[in-house]
C-alpha positions as a Python dict, from the first residue, in 0.01 Angstrom:
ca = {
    (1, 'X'): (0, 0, 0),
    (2, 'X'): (-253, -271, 8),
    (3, 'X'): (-441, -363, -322),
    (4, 'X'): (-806, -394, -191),
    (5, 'X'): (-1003, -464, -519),
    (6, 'X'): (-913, -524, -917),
    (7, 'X'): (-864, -176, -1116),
    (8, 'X'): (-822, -49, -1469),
    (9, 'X'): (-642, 245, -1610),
    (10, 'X'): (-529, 324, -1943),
    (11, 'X'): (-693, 227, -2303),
    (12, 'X'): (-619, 3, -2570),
    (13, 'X'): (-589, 288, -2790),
    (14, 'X'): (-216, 378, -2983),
    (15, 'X'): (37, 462, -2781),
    (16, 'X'): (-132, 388, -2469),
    (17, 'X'): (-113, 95, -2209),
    (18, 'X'): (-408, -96, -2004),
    (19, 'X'): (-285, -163, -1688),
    (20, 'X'): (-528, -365, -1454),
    (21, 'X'): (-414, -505, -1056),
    (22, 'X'): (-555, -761, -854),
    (23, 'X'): (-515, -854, -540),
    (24, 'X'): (-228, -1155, -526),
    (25, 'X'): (-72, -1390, -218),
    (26, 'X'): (272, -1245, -243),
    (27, 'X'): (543, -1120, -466),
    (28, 'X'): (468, -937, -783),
    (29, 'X'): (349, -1116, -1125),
    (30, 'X'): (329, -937, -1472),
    (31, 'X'): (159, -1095, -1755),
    (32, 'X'): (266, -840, -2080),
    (33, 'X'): (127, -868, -2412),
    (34, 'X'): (281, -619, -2629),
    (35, 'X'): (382, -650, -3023),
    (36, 'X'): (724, -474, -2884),
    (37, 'X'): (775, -702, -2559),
    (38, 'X'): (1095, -872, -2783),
    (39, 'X'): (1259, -540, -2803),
    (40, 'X'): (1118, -339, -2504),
    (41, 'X'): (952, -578, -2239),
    (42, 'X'): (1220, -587, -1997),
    (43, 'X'): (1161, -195, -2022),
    (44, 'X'): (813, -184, -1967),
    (45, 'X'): (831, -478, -1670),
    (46, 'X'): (1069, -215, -1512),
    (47, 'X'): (878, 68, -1536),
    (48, 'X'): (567, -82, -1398),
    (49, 'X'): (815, -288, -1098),
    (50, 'X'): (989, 70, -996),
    (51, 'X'): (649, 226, -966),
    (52, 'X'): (511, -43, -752),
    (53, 'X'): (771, -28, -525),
    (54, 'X'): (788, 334, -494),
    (55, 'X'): (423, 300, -392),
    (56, 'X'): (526, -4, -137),
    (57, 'X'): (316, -248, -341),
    (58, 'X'): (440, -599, -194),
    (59, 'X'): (193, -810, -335),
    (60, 'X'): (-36, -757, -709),
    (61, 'X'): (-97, -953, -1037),
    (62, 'X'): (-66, -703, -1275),
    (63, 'X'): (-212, -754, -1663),
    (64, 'X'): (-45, -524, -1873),
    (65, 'X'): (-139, -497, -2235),
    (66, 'X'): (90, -226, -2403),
    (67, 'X'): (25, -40, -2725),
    (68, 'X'): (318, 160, -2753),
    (69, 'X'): (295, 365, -2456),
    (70, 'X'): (625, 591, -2337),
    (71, 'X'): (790, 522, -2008),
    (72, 'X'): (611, 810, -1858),
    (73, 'X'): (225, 679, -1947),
    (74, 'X'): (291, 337, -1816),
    (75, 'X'): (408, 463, -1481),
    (76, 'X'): (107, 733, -1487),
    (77, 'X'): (-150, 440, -1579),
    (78, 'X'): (37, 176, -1262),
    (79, 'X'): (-2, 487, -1000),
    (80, 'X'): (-380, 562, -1143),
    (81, 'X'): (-470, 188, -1125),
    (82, 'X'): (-314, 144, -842),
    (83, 'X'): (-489, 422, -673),
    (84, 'X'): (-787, 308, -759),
    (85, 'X'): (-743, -56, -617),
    (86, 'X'): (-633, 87, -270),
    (87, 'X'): (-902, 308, -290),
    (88, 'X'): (-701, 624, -215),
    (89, 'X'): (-760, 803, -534),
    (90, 'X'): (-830, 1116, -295),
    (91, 'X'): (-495, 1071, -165),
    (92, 'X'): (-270, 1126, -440),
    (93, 'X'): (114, 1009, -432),
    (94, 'X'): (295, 1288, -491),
    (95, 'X'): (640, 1195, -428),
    (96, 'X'): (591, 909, -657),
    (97, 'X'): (580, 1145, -944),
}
């Protein structure tokens, strides 16, 4: 899937996660801020790696700045920001989920 133009999802609320893409050359790149990275970054770097992948993203600079957020919001805020950078939020990913 081809990231087209930069995209949000998520808050910086509690127990939430701001994920935003952009467009990058190759490879992935995750820049994390979290006040848990020490204990859980590799974690949360997984999450959002395995959900790029299963949505053949080859190429994004992703800014993640976590809050808390479960395993299960961070890969529901990387498909919804993701979604909305391809443009194909009318085309839903269902065997991502």
């Amino acid at each position: 899937m081809e990231i087209k133009e930069t995209a949000v999802a998520g808050t910086l609320e509690s127990s939430d996660i701001q994920i935003m893409i952009s467009k990058a050359a190759t490879g992935i790149q995750i820049d994390l801020q979290s006040d848990v990275e020490k204990q859980f970054g590799d974690q949360i770097r997984k999450v959002i790696t395995t959900t790029l992948n299963n949505l053949d993203v080859t190429a994004a600079k992703v800014k993640a700045v976590d809050k808390g957020a479960l395993d299960c919001v961070i890969k529901a805020r990387t498909i919804a920001a993701v979604q909305r950078a391809s443009q194909t939020t009318d085309q839903p990913a269902w065997e991502v989920l």
